[in-house]
Short mmCIF file of C-alpha atoms in Angstrom, two decimals:
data_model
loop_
_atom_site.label_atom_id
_atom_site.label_comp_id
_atom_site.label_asym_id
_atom_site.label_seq_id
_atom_site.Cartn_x
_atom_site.Cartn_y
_atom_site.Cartn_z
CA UNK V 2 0.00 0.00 0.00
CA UNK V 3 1.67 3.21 -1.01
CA UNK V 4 1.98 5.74 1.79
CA UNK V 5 3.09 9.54 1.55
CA UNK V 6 4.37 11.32 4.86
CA UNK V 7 5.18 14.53 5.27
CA UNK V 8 7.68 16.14 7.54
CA UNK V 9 9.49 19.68 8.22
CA UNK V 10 9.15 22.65 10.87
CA UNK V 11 5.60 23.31 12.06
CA UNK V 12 6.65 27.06 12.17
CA UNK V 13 8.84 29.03 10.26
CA UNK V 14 9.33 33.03 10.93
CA UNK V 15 8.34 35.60 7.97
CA UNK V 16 11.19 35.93 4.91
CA UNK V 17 12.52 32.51 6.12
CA UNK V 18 12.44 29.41 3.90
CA UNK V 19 9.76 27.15 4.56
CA UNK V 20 11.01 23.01 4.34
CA UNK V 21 9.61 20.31 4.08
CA UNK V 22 9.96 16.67 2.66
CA UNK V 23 7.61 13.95 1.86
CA UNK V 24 8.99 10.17 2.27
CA UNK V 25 7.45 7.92 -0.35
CA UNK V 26 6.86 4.10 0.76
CA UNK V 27 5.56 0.98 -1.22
CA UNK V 28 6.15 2.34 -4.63
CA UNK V 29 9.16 3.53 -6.02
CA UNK V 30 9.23 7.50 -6.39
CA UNK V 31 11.57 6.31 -10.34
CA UNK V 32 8.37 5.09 -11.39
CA UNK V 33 7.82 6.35 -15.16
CA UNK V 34 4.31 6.86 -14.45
CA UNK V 35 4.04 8.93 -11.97
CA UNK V 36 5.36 12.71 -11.09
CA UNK V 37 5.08 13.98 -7.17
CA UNK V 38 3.68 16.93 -6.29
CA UNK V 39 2.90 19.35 -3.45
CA UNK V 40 -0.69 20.91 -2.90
CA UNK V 41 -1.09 23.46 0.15
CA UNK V 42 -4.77 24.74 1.70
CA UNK V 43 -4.62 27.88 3.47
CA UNK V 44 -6.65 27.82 6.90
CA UNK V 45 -10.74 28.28 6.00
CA UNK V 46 -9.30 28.59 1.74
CA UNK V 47 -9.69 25.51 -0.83
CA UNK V 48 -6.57 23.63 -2.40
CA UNK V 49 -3.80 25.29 -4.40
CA UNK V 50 -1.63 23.11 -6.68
CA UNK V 51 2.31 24.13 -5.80
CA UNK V 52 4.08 22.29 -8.20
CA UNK V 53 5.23 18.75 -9.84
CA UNK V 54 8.23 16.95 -10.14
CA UNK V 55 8.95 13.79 -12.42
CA UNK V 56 12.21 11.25 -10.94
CA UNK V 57 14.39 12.99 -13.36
CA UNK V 58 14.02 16.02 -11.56
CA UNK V 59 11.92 17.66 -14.43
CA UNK V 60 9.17 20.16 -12.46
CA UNK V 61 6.17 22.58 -12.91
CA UNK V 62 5.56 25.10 -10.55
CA UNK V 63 2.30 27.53 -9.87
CA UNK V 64 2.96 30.67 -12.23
CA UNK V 65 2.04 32.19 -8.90
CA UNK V 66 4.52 30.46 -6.91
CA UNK V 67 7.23 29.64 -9.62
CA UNK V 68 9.58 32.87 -8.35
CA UNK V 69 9.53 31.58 -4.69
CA UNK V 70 9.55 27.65 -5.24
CA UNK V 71 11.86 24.68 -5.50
CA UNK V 72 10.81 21.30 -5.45
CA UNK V 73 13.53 18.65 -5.76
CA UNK V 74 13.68 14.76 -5.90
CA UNK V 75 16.14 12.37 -3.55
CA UNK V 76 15.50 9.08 -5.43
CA UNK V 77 18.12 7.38 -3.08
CA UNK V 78 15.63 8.21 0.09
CA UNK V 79 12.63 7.58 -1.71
CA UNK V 80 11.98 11.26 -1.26
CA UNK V 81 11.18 14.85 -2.48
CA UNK V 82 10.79 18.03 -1.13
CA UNK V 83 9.45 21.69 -1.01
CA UNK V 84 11.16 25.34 -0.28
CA UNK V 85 9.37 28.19 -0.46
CA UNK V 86 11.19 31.27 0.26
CA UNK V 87 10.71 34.86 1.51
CA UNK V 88 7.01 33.47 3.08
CA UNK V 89 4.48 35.57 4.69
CA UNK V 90 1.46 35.22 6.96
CA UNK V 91 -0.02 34.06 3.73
CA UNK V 92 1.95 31.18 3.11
CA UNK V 93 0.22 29.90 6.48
CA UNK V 94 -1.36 26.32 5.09
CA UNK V 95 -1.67 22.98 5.48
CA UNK V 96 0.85 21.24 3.01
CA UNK V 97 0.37 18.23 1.20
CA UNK V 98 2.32 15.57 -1.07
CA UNK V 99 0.31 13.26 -3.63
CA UNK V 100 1.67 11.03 -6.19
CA UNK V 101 0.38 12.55 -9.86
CA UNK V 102 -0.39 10.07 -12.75
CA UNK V 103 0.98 11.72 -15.92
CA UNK V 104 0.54 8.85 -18.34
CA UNK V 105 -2.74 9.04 -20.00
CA UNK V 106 -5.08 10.01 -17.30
CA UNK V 107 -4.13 12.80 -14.79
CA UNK V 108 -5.18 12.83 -11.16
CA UNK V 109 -3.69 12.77 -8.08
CA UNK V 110 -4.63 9.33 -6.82
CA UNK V 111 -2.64 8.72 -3.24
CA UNK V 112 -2.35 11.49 -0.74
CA UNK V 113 -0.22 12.27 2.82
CA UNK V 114 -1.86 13.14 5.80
CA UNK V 115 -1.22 16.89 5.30
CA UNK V 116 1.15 18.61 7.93
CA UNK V 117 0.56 22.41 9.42
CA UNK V 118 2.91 25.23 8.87
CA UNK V 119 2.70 28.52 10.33
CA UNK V 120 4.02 31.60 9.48
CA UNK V 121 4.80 33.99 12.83
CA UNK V 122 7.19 35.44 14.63
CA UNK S 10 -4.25 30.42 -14.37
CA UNK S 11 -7.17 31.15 -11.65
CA UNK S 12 -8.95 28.58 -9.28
CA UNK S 13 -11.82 26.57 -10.76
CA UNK S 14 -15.19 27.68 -9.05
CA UNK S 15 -17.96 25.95 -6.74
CA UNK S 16 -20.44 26.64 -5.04
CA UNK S 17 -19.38 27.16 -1.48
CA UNK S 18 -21.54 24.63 0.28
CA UNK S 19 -24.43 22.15 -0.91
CA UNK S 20 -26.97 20.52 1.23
CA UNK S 21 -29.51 17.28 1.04
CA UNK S 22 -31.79 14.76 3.20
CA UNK S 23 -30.32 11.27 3.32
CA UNK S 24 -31.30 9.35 0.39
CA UNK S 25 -31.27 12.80 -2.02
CA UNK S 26 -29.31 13.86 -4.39
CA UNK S 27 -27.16 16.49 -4.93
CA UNK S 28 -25.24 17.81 -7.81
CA UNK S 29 -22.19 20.09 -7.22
CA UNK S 30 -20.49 22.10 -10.49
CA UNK S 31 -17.21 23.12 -11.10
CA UNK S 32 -16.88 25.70 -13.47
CA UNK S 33 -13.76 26.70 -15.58
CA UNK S 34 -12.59 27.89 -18.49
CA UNK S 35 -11.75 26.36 -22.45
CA UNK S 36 -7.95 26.42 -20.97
CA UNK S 37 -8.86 23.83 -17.93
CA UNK S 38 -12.24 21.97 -17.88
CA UNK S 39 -13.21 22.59 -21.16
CA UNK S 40 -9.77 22.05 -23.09
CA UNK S 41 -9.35 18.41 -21.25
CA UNK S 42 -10.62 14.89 -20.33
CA UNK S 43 -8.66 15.45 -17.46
CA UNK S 44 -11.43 15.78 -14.65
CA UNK S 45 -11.33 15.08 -11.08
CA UNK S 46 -12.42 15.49 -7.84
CA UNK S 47 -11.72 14.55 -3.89
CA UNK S 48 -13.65 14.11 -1.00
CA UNK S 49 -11.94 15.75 2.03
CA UNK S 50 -12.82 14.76 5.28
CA UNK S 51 -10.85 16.83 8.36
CA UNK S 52 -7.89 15.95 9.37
CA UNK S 53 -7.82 13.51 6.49
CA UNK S 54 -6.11 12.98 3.66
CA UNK S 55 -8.00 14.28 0.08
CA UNK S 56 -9.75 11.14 -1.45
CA UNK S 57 -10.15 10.65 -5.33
CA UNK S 58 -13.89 9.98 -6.35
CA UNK S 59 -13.97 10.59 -10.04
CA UNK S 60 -11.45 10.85 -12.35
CA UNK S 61 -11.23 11.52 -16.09
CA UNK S 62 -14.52 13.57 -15.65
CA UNK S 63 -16.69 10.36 -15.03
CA UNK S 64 -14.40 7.07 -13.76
CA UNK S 65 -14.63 5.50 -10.24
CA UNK S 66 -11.14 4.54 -8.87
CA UNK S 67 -12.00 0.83 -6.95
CA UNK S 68 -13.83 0.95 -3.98
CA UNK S 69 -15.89 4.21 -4.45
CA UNK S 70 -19.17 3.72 -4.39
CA UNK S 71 -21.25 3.51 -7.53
CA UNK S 72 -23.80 6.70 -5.99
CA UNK S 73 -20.73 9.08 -6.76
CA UNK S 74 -20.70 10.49 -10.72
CA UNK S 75 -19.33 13.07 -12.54
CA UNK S 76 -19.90 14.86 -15.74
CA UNK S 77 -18.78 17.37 -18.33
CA UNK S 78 -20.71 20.11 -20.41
CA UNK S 79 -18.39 22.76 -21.88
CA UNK S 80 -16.39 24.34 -19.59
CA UNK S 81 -18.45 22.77 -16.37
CA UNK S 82 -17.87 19.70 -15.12
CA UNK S 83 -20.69 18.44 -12.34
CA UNK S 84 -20.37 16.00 -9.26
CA UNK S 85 -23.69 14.15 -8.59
CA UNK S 86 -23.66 12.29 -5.52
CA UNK S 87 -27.00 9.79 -5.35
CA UNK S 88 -28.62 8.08 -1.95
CA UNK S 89 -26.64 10.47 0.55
CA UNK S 90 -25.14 9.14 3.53
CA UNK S 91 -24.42 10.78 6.59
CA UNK S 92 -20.98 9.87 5.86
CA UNK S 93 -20.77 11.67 2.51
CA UNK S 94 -20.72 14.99 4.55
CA UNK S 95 -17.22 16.28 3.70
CA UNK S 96 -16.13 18.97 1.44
CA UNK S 97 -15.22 17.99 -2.26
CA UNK S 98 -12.78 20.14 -4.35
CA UNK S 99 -12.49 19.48 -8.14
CA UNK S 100 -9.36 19.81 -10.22
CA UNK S 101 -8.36 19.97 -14.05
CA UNK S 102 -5.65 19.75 -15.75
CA UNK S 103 -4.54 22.66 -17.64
CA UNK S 104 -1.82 21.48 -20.02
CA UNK S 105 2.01 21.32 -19.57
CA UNK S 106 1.75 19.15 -16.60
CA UNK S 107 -0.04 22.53 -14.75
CA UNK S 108 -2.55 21.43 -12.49
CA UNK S 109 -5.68 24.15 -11.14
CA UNK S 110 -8.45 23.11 -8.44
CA UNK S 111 -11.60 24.73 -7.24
CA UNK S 112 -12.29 26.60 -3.93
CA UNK S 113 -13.92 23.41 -2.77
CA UNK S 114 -17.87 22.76 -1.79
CA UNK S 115 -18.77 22.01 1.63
CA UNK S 116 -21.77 19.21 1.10
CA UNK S 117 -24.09 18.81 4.44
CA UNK S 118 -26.45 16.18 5.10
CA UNK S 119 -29.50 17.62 6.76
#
């Protein structure tokens, strides 16, 4: 059964870097089917897509993210992860990982848990 | 590339049925086959229910469809339960991999 977990800081101050990394188990995060991406939901606000990545490292970001993200791929660890810079009260969400099927249909079919970052001081 | 839209919440009697929409534009929903939407219970993780505007993955029950017309693409879910009560956000694809969903629908059961 595939599982998605995400970890990182529960709190990060304003114009800091927000972290965070999702660990992949049961499936293989080189599987040519499949890119990995990071959705977020602001507190009381619906989902926003952040961005994909494929194994190779190939991603596709938000337009209105793309100048503060960077999503990157460990294949070793079975992982991939999320900065956002320079973030703001705003950037105050719950932050998901999902596996994306690219091939053919396109949906994210296997979710994590979602984990809580806050933006304060 | 702006946010699909619902309706912000949707109500119904056990056994009803309601319909929620999902509206885009010929960029998204109406450019694509590429249809979906989640069920999101708190503190849960999102849930596929339809994908490719009108497929079940396994295990969903057969009282969950979707549809397309245009740019609007429609969630009907049949016989409500009490445990259908959750709030359902569709999603599109939108070309080049980009991915947009909507502000999500909070569905009640009275």
């Amino acid at each position: 059964q595939l599982q998605l977990q995400e970890s990182g800081p529960g709190l990060v101050k304003p114009s800091e870097t927000l972290s965070l990394t999702c660990t992949v188990s049961g499936d293989s995060i080189s599987s040519t089917s499949y890119y990995w991406g990071w959705i977020r939901q602001p507190p009381g606000k619906g989902l926003e897509w952040i961005g994909n990545i494929y194994y190779s490292g190939s991603t596709y970001y938000n337009p209105s993210l793309k100048s503060r993200v960077t999503i990157s791929v460990d294949t070793s660890k079975n992982q991939f992860s999320l900065k956002l810079n320079s973030v703001t009260a705003a950037d105050t969400a719950v932050y998901y990982c999902a596996r994306f099927l690219q091939l053919g249909p396109k949906y994210f079919d296997y979710w994590g848990q979602g984990t809580l970052v806050t933006v304060s001081s | 590339q702006s946010a699909l839209t619902q309706p912000p919440s949707a109500s119904g009697s056990p056994g009803q049925s309601v319909t929620i929409s999902c509206t885009g534009t010929s960029s998204d929903i109406g450019g694509y086959s590429h249809v979906s939407w989640y069920q999101h219970h708190p503190d849960k993780a999102p849930k596929l229910m339809i994908y490719e505007v009108s497929k079940r993955p396994s295990g969903v029950p057969d009282r969950f469809s979707g549809s397309k017309s245009g740019n609007t693409a429609s969630l009907t879910v049949s016989g409500l339960q009490a445990e259908d009560e959750a709030d359902y956000y569709c999603s599109s694809y939108a070309g080049s991999i980009y991915v947009v969903f909507g502000g999500g629908t909070k569905l009640t059961v009275l």
